[in-house]
PDB file of C-alpha atoms in Angstrom:
ATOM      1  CA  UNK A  14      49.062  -4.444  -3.447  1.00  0.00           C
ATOM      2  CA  UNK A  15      45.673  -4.469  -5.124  1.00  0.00           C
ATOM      3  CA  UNK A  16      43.446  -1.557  -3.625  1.00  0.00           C
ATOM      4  CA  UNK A  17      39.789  -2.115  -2.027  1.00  0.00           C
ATOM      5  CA  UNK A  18      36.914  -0.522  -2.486  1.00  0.00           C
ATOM      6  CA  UNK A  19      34.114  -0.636   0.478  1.00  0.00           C
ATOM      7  CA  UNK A  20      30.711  -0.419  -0.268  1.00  0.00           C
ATOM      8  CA  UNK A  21      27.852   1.548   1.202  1.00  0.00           C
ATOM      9  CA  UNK A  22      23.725   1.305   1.391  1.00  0.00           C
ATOM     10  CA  UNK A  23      21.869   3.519  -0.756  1.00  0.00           C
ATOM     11  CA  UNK A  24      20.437   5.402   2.193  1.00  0.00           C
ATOM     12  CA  UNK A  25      19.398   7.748   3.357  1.00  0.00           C
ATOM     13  CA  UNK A  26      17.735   8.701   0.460  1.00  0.00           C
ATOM     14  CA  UNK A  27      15.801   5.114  -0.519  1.00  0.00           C
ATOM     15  CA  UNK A  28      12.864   7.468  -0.185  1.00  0.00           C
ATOM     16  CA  UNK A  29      13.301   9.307  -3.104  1.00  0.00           C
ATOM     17  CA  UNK A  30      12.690   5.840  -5.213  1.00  0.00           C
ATOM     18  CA  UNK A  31       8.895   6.794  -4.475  1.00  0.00           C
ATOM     19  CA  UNK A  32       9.174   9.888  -6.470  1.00  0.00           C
ATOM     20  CA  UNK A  33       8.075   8.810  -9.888  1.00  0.00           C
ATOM     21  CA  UNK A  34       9.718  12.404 -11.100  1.00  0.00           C
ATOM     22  CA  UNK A  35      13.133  10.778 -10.948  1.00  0.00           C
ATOM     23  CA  UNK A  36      12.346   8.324 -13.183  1.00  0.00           C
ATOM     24  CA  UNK A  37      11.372  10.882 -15.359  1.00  0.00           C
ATOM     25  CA  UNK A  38      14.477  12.267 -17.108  1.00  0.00           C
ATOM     26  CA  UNK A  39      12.525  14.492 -19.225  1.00  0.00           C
ATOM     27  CA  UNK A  40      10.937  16.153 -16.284  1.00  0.00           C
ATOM     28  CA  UNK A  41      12.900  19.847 -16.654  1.00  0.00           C
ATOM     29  CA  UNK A  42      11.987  19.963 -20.597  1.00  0.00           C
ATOM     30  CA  UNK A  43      14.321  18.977 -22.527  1.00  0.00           C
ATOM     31  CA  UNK A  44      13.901  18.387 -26.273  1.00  0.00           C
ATOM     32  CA  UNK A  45      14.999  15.282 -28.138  1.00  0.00           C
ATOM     33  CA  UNK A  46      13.080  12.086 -29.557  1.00  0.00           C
ATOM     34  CA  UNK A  47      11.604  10.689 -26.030  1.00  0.00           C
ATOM     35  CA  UNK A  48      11.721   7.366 -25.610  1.00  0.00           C
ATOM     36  CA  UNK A  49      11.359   4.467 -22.683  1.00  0.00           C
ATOM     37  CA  UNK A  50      13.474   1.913 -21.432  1.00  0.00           C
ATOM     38  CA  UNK A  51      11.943  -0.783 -19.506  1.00  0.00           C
ATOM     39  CA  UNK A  52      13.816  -3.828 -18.169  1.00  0.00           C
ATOM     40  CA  UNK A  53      13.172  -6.968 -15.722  1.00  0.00           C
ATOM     41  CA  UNK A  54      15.404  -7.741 -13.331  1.00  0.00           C
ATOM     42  CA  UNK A  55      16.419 -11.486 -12.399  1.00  0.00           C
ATOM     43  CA  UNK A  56      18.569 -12.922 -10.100  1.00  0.00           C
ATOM     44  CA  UNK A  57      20.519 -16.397 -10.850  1.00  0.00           C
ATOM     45  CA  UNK A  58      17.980 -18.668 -10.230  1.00  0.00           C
ATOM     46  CA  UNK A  59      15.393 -17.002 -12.323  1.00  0.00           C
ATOM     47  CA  UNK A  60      13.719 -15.539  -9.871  1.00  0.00           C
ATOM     48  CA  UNK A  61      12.276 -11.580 -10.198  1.00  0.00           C
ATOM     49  CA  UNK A  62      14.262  -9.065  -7.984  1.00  0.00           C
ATOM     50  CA  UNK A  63      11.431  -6.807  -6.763  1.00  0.00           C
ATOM     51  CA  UNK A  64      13.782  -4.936  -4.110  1.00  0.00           C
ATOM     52  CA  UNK A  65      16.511  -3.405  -6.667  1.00  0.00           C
ATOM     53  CA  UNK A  66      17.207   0.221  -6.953  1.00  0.00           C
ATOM     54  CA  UNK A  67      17.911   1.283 -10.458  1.00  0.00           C
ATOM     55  CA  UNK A  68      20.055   4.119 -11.816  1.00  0.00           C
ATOM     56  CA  UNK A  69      20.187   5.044 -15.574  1.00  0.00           C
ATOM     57  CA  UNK A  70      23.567   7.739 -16.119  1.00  0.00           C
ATOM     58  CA  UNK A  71      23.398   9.114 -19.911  1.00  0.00           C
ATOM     59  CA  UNK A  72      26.617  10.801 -21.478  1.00  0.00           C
ATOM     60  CA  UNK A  73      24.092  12.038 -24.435  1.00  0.00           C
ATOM     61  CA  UNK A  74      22.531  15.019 -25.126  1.00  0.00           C
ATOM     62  CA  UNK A  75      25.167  16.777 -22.462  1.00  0.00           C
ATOM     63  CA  UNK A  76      24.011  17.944 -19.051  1.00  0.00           C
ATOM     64  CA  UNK A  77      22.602  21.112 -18.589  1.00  0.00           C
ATOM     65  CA  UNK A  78      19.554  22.762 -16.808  1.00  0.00           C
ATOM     66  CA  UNK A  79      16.839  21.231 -18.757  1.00  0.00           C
ATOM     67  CA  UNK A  80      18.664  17.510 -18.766  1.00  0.00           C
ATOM     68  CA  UNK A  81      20.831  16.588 -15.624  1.00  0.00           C
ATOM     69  CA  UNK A  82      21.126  12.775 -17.539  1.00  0.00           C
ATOM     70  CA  UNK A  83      20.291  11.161 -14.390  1.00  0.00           C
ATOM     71  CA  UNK A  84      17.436   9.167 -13.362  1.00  0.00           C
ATOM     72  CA  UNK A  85      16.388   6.910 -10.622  1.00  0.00           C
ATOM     73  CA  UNK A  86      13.771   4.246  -9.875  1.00  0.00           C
ATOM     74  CA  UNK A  87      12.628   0.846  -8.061  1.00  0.00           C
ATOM     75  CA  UNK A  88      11.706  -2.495  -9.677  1.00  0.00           C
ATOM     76  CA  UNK A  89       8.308  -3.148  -8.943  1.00  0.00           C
ATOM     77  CA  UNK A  90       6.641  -6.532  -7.519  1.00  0.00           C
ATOM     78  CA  UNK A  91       7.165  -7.742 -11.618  1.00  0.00           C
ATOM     79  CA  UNK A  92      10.968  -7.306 -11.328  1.00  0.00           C
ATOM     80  CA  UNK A  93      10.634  -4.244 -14.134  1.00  0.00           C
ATOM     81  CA  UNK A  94      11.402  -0.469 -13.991  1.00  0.00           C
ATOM     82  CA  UNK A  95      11.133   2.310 -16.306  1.00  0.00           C
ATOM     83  CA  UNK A  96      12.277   4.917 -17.405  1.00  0.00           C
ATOM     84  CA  UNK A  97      11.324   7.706 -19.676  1.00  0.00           C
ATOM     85  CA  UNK A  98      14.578   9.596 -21.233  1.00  0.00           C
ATOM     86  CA  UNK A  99      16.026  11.237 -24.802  1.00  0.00           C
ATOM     87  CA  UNK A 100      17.401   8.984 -27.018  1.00  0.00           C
ATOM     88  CA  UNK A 101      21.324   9.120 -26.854  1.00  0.00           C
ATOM     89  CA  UNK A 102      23.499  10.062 -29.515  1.00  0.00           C
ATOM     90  CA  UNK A 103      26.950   8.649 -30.433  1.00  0.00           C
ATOM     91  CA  UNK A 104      29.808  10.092 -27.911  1.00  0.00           C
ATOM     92  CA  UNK A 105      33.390  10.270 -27.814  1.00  0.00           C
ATOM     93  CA  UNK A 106      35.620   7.840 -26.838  1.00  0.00           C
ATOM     94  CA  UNK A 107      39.927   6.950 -26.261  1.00  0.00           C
ATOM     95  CA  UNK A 108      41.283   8.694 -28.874  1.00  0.00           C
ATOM     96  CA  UNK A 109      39.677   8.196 -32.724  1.00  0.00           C
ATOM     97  CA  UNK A 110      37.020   5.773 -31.271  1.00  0.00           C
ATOM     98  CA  UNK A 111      33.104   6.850 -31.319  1.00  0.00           C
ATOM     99  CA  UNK A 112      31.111   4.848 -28.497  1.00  0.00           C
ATOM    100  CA  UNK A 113      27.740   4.116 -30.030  1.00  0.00           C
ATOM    101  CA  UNK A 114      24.799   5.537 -28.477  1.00  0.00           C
ATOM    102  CA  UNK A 115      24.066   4.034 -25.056  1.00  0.00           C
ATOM    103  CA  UNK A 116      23.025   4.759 -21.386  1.00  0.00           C
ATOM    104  CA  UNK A 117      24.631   3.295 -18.322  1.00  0.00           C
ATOM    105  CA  UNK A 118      23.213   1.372 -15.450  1.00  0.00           C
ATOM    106  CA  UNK A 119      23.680   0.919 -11.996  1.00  0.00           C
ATOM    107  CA  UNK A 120      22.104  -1.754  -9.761  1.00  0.00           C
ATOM    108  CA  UNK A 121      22.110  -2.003  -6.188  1.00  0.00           C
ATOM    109  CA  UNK A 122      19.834  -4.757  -4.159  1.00  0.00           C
ATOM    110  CA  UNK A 123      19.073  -6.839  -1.345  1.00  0.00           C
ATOM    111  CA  UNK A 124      22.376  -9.765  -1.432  1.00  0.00           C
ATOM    112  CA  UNK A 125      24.878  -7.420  -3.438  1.00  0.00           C
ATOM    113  CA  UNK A 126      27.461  -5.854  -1.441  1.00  0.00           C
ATOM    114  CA  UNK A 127      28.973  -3.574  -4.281  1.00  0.00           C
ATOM    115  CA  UNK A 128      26.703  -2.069  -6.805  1.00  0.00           C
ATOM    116  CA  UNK A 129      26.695  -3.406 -10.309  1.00  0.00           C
ATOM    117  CA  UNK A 130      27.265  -1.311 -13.173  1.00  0.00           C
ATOM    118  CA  UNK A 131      26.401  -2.056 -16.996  1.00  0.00           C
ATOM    119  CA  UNK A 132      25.622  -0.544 -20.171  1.00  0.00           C
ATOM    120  CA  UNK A 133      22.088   0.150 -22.417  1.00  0.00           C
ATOM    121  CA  UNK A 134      22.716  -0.152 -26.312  1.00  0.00           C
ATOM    122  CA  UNK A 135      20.375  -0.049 -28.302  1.00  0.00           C
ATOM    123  CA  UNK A 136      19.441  -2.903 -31.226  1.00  0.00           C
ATOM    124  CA  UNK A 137      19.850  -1.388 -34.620  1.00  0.00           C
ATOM    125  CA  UNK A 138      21.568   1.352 -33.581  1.00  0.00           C
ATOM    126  CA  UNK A 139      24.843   2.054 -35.742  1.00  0.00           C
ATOM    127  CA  UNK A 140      28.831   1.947 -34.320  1.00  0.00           C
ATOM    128  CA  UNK A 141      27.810  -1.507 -32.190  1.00  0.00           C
ATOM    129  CA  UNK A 142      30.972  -3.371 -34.223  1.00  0.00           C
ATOM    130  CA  UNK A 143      32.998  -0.155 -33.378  1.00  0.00           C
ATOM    131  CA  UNK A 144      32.171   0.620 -29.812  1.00  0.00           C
ATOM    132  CA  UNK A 145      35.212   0.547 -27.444  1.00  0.00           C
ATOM    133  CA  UNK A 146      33.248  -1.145 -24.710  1.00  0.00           C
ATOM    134  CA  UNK A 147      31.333  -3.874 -26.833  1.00  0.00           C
ATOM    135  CA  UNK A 148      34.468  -4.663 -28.991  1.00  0.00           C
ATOM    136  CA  UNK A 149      36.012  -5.882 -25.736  1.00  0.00           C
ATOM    137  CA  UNK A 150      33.376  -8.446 -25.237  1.00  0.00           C
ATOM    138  CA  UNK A 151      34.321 -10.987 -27.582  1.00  0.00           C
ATOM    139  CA  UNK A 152      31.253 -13.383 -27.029  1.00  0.00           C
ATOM    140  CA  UNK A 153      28.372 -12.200 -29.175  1.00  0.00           C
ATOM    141  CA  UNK A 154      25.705 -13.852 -26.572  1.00  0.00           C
ATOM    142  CA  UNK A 155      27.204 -11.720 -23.766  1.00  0.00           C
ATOM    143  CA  UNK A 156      27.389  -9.092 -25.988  1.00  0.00           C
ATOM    144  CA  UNK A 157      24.172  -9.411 -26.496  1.00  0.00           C
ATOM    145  CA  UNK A 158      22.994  -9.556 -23.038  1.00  0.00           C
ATOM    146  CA  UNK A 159      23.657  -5.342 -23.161  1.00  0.00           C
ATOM    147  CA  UNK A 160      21.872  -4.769 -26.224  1.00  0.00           C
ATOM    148  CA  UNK A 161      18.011  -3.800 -25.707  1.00  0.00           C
ATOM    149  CA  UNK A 162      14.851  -4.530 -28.355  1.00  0.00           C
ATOM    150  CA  UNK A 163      12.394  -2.094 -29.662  1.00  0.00           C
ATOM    151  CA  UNK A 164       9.530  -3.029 -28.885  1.00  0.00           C
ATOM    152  CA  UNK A 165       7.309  -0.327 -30.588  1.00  0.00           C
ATOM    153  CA  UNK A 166       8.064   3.051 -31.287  1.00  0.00           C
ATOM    154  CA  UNK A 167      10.242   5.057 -28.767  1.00  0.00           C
ATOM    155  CA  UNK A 168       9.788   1.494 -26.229  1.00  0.00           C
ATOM    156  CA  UNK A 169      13.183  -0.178 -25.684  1.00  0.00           C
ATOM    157  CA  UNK A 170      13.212  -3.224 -23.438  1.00  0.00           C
ATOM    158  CA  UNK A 171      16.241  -5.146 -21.898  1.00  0.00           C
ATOM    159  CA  UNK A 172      16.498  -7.937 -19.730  1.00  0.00           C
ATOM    160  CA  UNK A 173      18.648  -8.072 -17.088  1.00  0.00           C
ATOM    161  CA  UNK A 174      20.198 -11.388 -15.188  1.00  0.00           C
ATOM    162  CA  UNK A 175      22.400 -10.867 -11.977  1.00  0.00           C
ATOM    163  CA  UNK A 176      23.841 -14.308 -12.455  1.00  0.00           C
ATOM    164  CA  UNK A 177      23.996 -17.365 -14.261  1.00  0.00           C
ATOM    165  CA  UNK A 178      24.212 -18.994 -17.913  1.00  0.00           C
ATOM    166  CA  UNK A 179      22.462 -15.548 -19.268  1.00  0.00           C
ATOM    167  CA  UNK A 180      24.156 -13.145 -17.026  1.00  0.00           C
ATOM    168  CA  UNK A 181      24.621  -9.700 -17.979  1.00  0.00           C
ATOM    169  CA  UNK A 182      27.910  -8.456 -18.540  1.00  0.00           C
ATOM    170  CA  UNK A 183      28.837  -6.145 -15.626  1.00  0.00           C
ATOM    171  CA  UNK A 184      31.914  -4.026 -15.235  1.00  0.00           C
ATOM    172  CA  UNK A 185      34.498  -3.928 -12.481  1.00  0.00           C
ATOM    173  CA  UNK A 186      34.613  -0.644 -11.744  1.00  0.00           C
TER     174      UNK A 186
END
């Protein structure tokens, strides 16, 4: 018998989406190359989500009392959010196997009843053909869809589609 999960709101702390701090993963000083990751958020028809809350989780550098690798924030009327973080390393994986260096994401919004989670790689970034996680995804256009571009210096950018022919890849968690 297959087990069920319920879901819950985000509240009671939608509040704290106002705090630009927690957007801010740099905010208790840790040191590392800082960087931004900026996304838009669509839903299947094309159309910006400008109600989403957005969660970035990073395994890389390892918690501690300067880096808590957590960060929260809303889209904005554009469909975007940012974030300003460290840039990841490689981290372990099942066994042998290196995952290459990535954040995670969680989405939850207006319409979706469980939250979706994905992944943040990074284009150019080595270990993509030997990442666990990606190697499962044979496709190399949905592959693609969790891979984000530099667009200068230190500012990635991903774009993110809840549905649809360009959908992200989400996992069933």
């Amino acid at each position: 018998m297959p087990i069920t999960v319920s879901s819950a709101t985000i509240g009671p702390y939608w509040h704290l989406l106002d705090d630009p701090a927690m957007a801010d993963m740099t905010r208790f000083g840790v040191v590392g190359e800082v960087i931004e990751i900026s996304g838009c958020i669509k839903d299947g028809g094309g159309n910006l989500v400008t109600d989403a809350c957005v969660e970035l989780w990073q395994p890389s550098p390892s918690a501690c009392e300067v880096f808590d690798g957590f960060g929260r924030c809303r889209t904005d009327n554009g469909g975007q959010f940012k974030f300003k973080t460290v840039k990841p390393g490689a981290t372990p994986g099942l066994g042998n196997a290196q995952q290459a260096p990535h954040v995670a994401l969680t989405i939850m919004a207006r319409g979706l009843t469980k939250s979706l989670v994905s992944r943040i790689y990074f284009a150019g970034d080595e270990g993509h053909d030997t990442d666990p996680v990606l190697y499962l995804i044979a496709d190399p256009i949905r592959r693609n869809t969790l891979i984000a571009v530099q667009l200068d210096p230190g500012v990635w950018f991903i774009d993110i589609s809840l549905q649809g022919p360009n959908e992200t890849v989400f996992f069933d968690i």
